[in-house]
XYZ file of C-alpha atoms in Angstrom:
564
model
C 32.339 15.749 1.269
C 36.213 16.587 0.331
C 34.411 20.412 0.935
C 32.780 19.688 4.590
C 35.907 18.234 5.708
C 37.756 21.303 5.064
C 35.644 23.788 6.588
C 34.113 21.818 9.114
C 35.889 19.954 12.658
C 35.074 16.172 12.601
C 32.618 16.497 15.254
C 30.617 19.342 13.489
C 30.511 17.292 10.320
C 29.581 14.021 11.952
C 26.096 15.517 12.684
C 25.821 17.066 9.853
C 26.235 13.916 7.915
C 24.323 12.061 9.829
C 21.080 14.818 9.948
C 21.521 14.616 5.507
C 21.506 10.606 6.598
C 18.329 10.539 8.603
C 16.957 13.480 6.051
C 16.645 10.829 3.471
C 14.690 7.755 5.802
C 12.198 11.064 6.635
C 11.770 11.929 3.379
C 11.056 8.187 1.373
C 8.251 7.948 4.679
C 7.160 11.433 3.606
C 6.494 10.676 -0.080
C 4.882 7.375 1.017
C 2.179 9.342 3.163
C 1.667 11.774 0.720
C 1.695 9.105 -1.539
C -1.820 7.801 -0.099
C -3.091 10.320 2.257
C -5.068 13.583 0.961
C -5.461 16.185 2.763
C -9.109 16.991 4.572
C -11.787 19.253 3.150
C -12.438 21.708 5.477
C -16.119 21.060 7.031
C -17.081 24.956 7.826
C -17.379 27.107 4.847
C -18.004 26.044 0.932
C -15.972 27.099 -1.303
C -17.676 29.656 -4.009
C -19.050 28.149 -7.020
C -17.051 29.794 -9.747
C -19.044 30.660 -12.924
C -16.356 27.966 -14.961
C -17.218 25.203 -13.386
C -21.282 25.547 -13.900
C -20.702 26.554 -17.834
C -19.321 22.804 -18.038
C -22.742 21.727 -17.086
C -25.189 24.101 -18.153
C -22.870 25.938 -21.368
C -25.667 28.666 -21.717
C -24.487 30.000 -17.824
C -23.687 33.495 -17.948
C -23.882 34.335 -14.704
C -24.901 33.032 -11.554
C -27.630 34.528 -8.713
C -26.977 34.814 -5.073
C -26.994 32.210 -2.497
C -30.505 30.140 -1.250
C -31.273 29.328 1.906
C -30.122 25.610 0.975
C -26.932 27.186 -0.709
C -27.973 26.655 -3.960
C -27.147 29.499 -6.796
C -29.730 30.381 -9.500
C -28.253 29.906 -13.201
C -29.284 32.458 -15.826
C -28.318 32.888 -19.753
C -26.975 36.039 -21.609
C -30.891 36.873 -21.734
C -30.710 36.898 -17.711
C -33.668 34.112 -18.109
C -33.259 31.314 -15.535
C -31.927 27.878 -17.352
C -31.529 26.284 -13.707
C -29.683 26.330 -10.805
C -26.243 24.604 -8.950
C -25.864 23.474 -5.414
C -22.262 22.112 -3.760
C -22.345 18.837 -1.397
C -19.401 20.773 0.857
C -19.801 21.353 3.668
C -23.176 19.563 4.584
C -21.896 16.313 3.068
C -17.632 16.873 4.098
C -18.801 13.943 6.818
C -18.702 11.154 4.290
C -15.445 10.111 3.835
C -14.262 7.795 0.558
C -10.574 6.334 0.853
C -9.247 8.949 3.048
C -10.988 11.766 2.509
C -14.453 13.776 1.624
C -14.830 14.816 -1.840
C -17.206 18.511 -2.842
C -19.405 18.027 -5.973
C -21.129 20.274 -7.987
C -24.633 19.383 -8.899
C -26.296 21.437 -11.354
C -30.201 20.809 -12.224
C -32.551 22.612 -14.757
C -35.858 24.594 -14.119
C -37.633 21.155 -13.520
C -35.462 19.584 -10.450
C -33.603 17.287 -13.344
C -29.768 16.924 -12.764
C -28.257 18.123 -15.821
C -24.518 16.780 -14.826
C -22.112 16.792 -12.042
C -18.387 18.081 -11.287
C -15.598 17.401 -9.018
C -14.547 20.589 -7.722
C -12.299 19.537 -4.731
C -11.110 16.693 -2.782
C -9.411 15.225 0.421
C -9.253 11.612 -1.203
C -6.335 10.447 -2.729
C -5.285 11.174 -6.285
C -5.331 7.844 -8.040
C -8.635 7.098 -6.761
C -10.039 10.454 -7.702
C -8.641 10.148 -11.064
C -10.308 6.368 -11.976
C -14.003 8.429 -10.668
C -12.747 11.405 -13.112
C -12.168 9.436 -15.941
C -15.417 7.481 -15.470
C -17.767 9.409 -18.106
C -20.144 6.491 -17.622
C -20.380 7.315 -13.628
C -20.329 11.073 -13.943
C -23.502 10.616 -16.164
C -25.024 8.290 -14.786
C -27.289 10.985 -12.587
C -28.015 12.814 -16.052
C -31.859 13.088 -15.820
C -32.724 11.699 -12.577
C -35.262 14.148 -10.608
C -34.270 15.353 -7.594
C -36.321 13.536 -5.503
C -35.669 10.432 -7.331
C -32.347 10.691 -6.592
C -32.857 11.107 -2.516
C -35.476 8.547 -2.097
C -33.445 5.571 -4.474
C -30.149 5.571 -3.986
C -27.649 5.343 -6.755
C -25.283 2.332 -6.192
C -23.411 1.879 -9.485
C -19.802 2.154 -8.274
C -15.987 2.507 -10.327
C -13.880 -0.463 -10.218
C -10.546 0.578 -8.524
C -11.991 3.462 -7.171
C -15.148 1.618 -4.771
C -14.990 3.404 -1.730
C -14.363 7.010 -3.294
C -17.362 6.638 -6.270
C -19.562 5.130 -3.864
C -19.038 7.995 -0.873
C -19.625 10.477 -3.772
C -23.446 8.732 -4.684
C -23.686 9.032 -0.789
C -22.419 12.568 -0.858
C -25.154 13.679 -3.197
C -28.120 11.911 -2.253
C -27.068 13.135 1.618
C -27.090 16.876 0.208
C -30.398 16.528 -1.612
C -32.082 15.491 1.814
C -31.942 11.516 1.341
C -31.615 9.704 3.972
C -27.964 8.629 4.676
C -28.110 4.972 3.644
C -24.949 2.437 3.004
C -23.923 2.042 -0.205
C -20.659 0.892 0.566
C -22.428 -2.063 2.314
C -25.503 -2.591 0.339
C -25.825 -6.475 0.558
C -28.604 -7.821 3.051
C -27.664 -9.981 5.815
C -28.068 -13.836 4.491
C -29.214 -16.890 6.898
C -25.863 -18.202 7.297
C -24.628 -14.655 8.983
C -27.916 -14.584 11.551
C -26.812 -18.681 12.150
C -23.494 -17.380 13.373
C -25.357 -16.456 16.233
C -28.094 -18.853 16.556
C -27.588 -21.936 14.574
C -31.047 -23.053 14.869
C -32.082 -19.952 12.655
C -34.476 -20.687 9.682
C -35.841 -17.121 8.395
C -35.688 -13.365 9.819
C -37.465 -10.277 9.549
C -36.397 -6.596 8.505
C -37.927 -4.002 11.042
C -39.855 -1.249 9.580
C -36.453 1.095 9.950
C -34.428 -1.312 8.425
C -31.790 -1.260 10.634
C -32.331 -4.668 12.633
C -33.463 -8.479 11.814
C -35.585 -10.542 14.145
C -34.066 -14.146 13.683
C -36.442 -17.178 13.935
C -36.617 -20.722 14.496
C -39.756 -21.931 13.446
C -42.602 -19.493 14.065
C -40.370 -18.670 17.740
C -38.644 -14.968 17.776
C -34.804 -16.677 18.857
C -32.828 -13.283 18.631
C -31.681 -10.170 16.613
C -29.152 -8.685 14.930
C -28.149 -5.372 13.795
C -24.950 -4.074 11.479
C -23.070 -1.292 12.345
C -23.249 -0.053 8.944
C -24.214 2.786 7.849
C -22.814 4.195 11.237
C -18.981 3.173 11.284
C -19.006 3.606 7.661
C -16.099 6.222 8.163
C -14.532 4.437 10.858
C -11.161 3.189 9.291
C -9.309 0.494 10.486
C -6.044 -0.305 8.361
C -7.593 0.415 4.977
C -11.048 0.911 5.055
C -14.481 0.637 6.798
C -15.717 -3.009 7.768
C -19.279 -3.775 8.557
C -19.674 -5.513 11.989
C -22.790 -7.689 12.584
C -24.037 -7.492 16.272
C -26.216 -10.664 17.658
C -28.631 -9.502 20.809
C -30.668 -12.034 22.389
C -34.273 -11.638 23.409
C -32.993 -9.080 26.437
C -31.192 -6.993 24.089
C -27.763 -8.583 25.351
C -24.851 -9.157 22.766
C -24.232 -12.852 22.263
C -21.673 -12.106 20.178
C -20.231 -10.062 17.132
C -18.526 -11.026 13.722
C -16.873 -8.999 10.839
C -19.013 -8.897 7.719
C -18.175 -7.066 4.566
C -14.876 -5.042 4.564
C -12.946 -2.973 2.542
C -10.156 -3.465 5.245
C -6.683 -5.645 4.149
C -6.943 -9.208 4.285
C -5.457 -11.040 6.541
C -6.281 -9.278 8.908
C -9.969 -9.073 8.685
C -9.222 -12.629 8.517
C -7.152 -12.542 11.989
C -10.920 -10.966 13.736
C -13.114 -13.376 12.303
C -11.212 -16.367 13.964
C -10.242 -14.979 16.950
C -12.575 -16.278 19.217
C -11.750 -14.485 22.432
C -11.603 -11.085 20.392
C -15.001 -12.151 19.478
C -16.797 -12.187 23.157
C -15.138 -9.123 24.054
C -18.726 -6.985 24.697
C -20.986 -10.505 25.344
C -23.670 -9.735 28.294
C -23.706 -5.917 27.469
C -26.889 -4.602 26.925
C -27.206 -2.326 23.943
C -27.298 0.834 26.626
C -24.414 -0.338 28.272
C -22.505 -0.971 24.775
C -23.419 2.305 23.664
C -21.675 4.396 26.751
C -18.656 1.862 26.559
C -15.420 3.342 27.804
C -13.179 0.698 25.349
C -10.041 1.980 27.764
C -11.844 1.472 31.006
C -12.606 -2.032 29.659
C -8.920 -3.013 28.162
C -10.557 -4.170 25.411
C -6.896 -5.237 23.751
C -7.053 -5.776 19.439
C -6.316 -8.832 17.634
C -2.071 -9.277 17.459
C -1.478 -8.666 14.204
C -4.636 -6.389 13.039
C -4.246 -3.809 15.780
C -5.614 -1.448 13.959
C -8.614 -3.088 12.167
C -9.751 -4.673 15.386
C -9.911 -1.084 17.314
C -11.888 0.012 14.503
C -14.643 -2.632 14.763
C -14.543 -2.292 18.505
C -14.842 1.318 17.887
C -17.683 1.019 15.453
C -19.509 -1.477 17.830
C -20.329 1.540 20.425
C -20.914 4.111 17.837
C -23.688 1.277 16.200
C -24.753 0.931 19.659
C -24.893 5.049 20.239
C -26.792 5.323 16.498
C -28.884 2.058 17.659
C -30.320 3.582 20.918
C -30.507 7.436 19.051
C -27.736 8.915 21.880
C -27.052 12.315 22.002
C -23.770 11.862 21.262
C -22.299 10.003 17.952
C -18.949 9.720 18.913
C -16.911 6.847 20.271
C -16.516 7.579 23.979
C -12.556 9.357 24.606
C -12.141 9.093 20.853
C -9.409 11.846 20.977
C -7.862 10.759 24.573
C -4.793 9.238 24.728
C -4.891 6.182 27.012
C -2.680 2.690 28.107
C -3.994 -0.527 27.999
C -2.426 -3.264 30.317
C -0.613 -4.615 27.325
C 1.066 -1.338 25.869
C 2.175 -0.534 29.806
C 4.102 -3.837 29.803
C 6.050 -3.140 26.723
C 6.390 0.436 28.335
C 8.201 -1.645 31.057
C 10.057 -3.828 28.654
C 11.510 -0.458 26.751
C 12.362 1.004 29.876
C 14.014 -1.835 31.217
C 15.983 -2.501 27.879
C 17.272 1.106 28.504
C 18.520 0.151 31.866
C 19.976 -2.961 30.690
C 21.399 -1.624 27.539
C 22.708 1.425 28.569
C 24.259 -0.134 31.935
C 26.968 -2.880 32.872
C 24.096 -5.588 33.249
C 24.531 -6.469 29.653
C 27.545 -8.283 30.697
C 25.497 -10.271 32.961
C 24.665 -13.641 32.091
C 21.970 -14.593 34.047
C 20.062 -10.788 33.225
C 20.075 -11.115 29.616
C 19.216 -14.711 29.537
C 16.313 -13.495 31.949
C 15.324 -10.868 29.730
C 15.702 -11.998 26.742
C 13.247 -15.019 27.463
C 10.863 -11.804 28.709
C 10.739 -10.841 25.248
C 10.422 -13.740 23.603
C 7.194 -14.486 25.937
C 5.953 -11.406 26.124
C 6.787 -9.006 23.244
C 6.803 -11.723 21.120
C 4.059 -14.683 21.833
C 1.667 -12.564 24.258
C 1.689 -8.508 22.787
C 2.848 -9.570 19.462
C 4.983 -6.117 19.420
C 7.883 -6.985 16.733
C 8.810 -3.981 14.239
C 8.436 -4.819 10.634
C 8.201 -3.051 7.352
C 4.744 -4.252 6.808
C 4.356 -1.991 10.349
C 6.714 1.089 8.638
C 4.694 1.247 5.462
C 1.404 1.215 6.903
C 2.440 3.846 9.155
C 4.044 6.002 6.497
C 0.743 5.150 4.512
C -1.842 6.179 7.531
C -0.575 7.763 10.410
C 0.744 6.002 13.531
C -2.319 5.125 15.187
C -1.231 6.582 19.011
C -4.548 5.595 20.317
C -5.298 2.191 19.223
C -1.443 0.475 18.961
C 0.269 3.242 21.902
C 2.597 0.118 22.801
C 3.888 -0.555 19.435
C 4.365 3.669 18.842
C 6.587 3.671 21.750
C 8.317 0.484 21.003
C 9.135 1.908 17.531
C 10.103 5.793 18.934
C 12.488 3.413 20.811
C 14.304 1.731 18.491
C 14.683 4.537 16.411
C 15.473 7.522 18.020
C 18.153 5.312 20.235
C 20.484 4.363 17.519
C 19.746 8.016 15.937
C 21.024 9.938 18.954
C 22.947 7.711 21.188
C 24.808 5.519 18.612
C 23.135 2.255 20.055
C 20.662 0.161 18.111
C 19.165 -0.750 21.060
C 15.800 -2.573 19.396
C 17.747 -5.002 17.753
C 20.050 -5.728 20.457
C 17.436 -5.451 23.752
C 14.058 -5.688 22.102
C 13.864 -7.953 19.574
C 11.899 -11.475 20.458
C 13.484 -13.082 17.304
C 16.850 -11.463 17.857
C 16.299 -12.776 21.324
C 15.835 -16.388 20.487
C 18.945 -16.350 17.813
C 20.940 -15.188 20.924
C 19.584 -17.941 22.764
C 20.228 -20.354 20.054
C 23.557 -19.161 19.388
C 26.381 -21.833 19.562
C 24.594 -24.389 21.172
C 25.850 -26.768 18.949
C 29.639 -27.812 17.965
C 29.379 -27.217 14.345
C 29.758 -24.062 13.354
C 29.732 -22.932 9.263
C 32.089 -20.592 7.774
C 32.055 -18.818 4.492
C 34.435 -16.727 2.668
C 34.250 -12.699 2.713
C 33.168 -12.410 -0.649
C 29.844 -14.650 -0.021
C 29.172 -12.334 3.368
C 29.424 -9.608 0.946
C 26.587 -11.215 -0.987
C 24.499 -12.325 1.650
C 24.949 -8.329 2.835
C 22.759 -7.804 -0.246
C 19.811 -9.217 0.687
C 18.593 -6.796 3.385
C 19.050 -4.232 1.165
C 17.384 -5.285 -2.063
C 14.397 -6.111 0.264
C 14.049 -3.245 1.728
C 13.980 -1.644 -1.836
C 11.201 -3.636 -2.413
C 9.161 -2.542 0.538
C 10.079 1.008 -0.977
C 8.022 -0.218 -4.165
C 5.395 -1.854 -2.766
C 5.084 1.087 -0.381
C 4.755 3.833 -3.131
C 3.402 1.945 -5.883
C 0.862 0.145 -3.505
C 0.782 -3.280 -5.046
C -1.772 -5.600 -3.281
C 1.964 -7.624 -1.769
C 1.717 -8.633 1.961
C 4.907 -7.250 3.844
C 4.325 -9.577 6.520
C 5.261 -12.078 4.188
C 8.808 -11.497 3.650
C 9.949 -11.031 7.235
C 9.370 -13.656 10.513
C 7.605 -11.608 12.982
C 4.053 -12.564 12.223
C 5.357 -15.869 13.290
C 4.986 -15.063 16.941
C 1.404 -14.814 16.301
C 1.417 -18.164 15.050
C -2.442 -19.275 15.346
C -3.193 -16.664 12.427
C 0.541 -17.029 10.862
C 0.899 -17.483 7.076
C 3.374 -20.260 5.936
C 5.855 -17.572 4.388
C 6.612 -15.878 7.849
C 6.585 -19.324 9.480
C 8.965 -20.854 7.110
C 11.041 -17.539 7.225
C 11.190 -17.881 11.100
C 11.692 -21.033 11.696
C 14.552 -21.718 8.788
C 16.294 -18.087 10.374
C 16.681 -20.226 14.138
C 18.043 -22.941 12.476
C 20.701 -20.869 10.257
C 21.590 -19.382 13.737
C 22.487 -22.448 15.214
C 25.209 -22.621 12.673
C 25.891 -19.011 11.428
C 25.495 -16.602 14.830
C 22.743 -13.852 14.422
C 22.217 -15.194 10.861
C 18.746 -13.910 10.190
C 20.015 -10.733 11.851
C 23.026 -10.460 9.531
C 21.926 -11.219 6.273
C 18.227 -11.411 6.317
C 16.660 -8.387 8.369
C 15.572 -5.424 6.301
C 14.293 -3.566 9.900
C 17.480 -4.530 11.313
C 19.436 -3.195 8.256
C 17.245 0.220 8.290
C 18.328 0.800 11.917
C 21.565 0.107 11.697
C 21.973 2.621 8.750
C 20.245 5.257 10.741
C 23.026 4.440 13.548
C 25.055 7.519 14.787
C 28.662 5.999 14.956
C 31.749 7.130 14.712
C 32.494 6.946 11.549
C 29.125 9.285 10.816
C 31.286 11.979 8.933
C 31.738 9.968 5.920
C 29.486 9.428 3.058
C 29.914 5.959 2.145
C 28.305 3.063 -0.136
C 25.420 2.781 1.937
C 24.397 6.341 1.672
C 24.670 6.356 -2.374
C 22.768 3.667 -2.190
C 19.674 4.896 0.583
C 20.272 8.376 -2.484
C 18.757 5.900 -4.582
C 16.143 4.666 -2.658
C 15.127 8.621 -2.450
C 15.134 8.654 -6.096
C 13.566 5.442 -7.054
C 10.622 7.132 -4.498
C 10.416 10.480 -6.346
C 10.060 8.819 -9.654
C 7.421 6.133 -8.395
C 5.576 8.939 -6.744
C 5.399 10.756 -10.612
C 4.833 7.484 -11.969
């Protein structure tokens, strides 16, 4: 630093500082995304099978023939007599996605239509996962001498532990590429009584149709209702985490009566958050299975569950394309699944940003009256109504999976917000303008006499605690440990129907600090609030300081997780 401040002005080496400074945030979310996300098969063009990788199966390969009509390469020996022949699941299969990502198999049989083994050649799923199916010798066998036709017409369902959704998309990959039909094997289980009674409690027995895709519910020897499952479908429809299977209840008009979340590979809680939202859970009642199926979710302002954004698009989502599948449309994908549209809620927190920025940025932050106005705005709205708060649980499932534009476009501009602000204009505007639990600490702030002081050297302390959470988020982030983020911060607490008691105790005893230590959650609890601040273009942004070693370590304890 002695070096930059030699050869460059102050103002020169403030940005420069401060672009190293931002470097590192981008780079820790980098190595978190590549941490969990693979990157996609392409779905056009197999890759050729390479002579190599068929001697592992069949070790008398010498050489290979030329392509089928079906893709499929004739094996011979040294002899040039035929011993069998391979075939590769890309690209017919590259549909079926595991984790995050298809996965191309080679399949090699011998002159009798008897798999002989299988290999991994490629995939777009993510590396841990991949490696539990790899080191599975008991999976990668366990086709060994099935016929092919055995294979298509039963499907294999044995699946690795830690690795569910990748093994199991493979079996599907396989017996899709050898002409089976595409059935579930990520939701296997048939429906029970006590799912067909959510709908109609009366039920006492149903009936699979001949296509096994939908029940007929009874009561008594009386046809009551039916229900179908939006599985196999929405199998690659991913909310937060995974697929869920959605259960659809029609009555005798073929109108939904309502809908409830089945199985799910999705994080709990907020599958959880779905299944007892009740208004969430009438959104399509009265449609009629044609009218579900050309659903413009949009048009409708269907709005998600606060707090499982994400996972509640995704059922909504997979409710149409069921529909679509149900009804045998033309078209299998979710209506204006690639437009980017506003729903009535993320246009009000458009209008709560923009008037933050007018307030902020302005003299009206000296008015009284305005920021009490305002700040009881976001309290009500951000905060109890849209359930918009930033939180690491939020930054880490972003960095994980992408910011979902489409299905949380409020939330992506709240957080663009509050970061590019105190990046380029040295104001952390989120935490001073859009906060609803900053808000209600300034609100709360010396309303009483009694105010506590500490000495400097117990601040310093309590400065700690920001800090070693957010390094915690870092590990829970990269080493994805099963940990709830939401449970270390308050701002699930706004959502406080589906609340946990750690965010509610966390909430609730940070207002009551505030009343005696101003901003005291703020201060010396918030590990968002800490994050922006850092990334905070000041004045004193030429300097590499404490804080800076310290985020250097962060980087570090990232790159040696990631190898871990």
């Amino acid at each position: 630093m002695r070096f930059l401040r030699s050869m460059l002005p102050q103002s020169a080496r403030r940005v420069f500082v401060h672009a190293l400074r931002v470097s590192l945030f981008a780079a820790i979310i980098l190595l978190i995304h590549q941490r969990f996300a693979g990157s996609s098969l392409p779905s056009t063009t197999p890759s050729p099978i390479r002579l190599d990788d068929v001697v592992r199966l069949l070790p008398d390969a010498a050489s290979l023939g030329a392509a089928n009509g079906d893709g499929s390469r004739s094996v011979d020996d040294p002899q040039q007599n035929s011993i069998g022949y391979v075939l590769q699941t890309s690209p017919q299969s590259d549909h079926i996605v595991g984790f995050s990502g298809p996965t191309n198999v080679l399949v090699a049989f011998n002159p009798d239509d008897v798999i002989s083994g299988i290999e991994i050649l490629s995939s777009g799923d993510t590396r841990e996962h991949l490696d539990e199916v790899r080191q599975s010798e008991a999976f990668l066998s366990s086709f060994d001498g099935m016929h092919r036709d055995e294979v298509a017409n039963s499907p294999h369902v044995d699946a690795v532990s830690g690795a569910t959704l990748t093994s199991l998309a493979i079996s599907e990959s396989i017996i899709h590429r050898l002409g089976g039909a595409k059935s579930s094997l990520r939701f296997s289980q048939p429906l029970t009584l006590a799912e067909m009674q959510t709908f109609f409690p009366t039920a006492d027995r149903t009936e699979l149709d001949a296509d096994q895709s939908r029940w007929d519910v009874f009561s008594g020897s009386r046809l009551i209702g039916r229900v179908i499952r939006s599985s196999p479908a929405t199998d690659n429809i991913v909310g937060y985490q995974g697929p869920s299977d959605t259960l659809i209840g029609l009555d005798l008009d073929g109108h939904v009566v309502g809908f409830t979340v089945g199985q799910s590979y999705d994080n709990e809680p907020y599958v959880g958050y779905l299944r007892e939202d009740d208004y969430f859970r009438k959104t399509f009642n009265g449609l009629s299975l044609d009218e579900l199926a050309t659903a413009d979710l949009a048009a409708m302002q269907v709005e998600g569950v606060s707090g499982a954004t994400m996972t509640s698009h995704a059922v909504a989502e997979g409710m149409v394309v069921a529909a679509q599948e149900r009804v045998r449309a033309a078209q299998q994908k979710t209506p204006d699944a690639k437009s980017f549209s506003l729903t009535a809620n993320d246009v009000g927190t458009l209008l709560v940003i923009a008037a933050a920025v007018v307030i902020g940025f302005t003299s009206l932050r000296a008015n009284k009256r305005v920021r009490i106005a305002f700040q009881l705005v976001l309290v009500c709205y951000l905060g109890l109504t849209t359930g918009n708060l930033l939180s690491q649980a939020m930054v880490v499932g972003w960095a994980k999976h992408g910011v979902p534009w489409r299905n949380a476009a409020g939330l992506a501009m709240l957080a663009i917000a509050a970061l590019a602000c105190p990046i380029f204009t040295k104001r952390n505007l989120y935490c001073s303008h859009l906060c609803p639990h900053g808000a209600v600490q300034q609100l709360v702030k010396g309303r009483i006499g009694y105010q506590l002081k500490w000495s400097r050297s117990v601040s310093k302390v309590l400065h700690i605690i920001p800090a070693l959470l957010l390094a915690w988020c870092l590990v829970v982030g990269i080493a994805g440990l099963s940990f709830s983020l939401v449970d270390i911060e308050p701002f699930d607490a706004y959502l406080f129907p589906i609340a946990g008691w750690a965010t509610v105790a966390i909430a609730v005893l940070g207002i009551v600090a505030s009343l005696f230590v101003p901003m005291a959650y703020c201060r010396f609890g918030c590990p968002t609030g800490r994050l922006l601040e850092y990334l905070r273009f000041n004045a004193k942004s030429d300097r590499w300081t404490v804080r800076d070693w310290i985020a250097t370590g962060y980087l570090i304890l990232a790159i040696g997780l990631w190898f871990a």
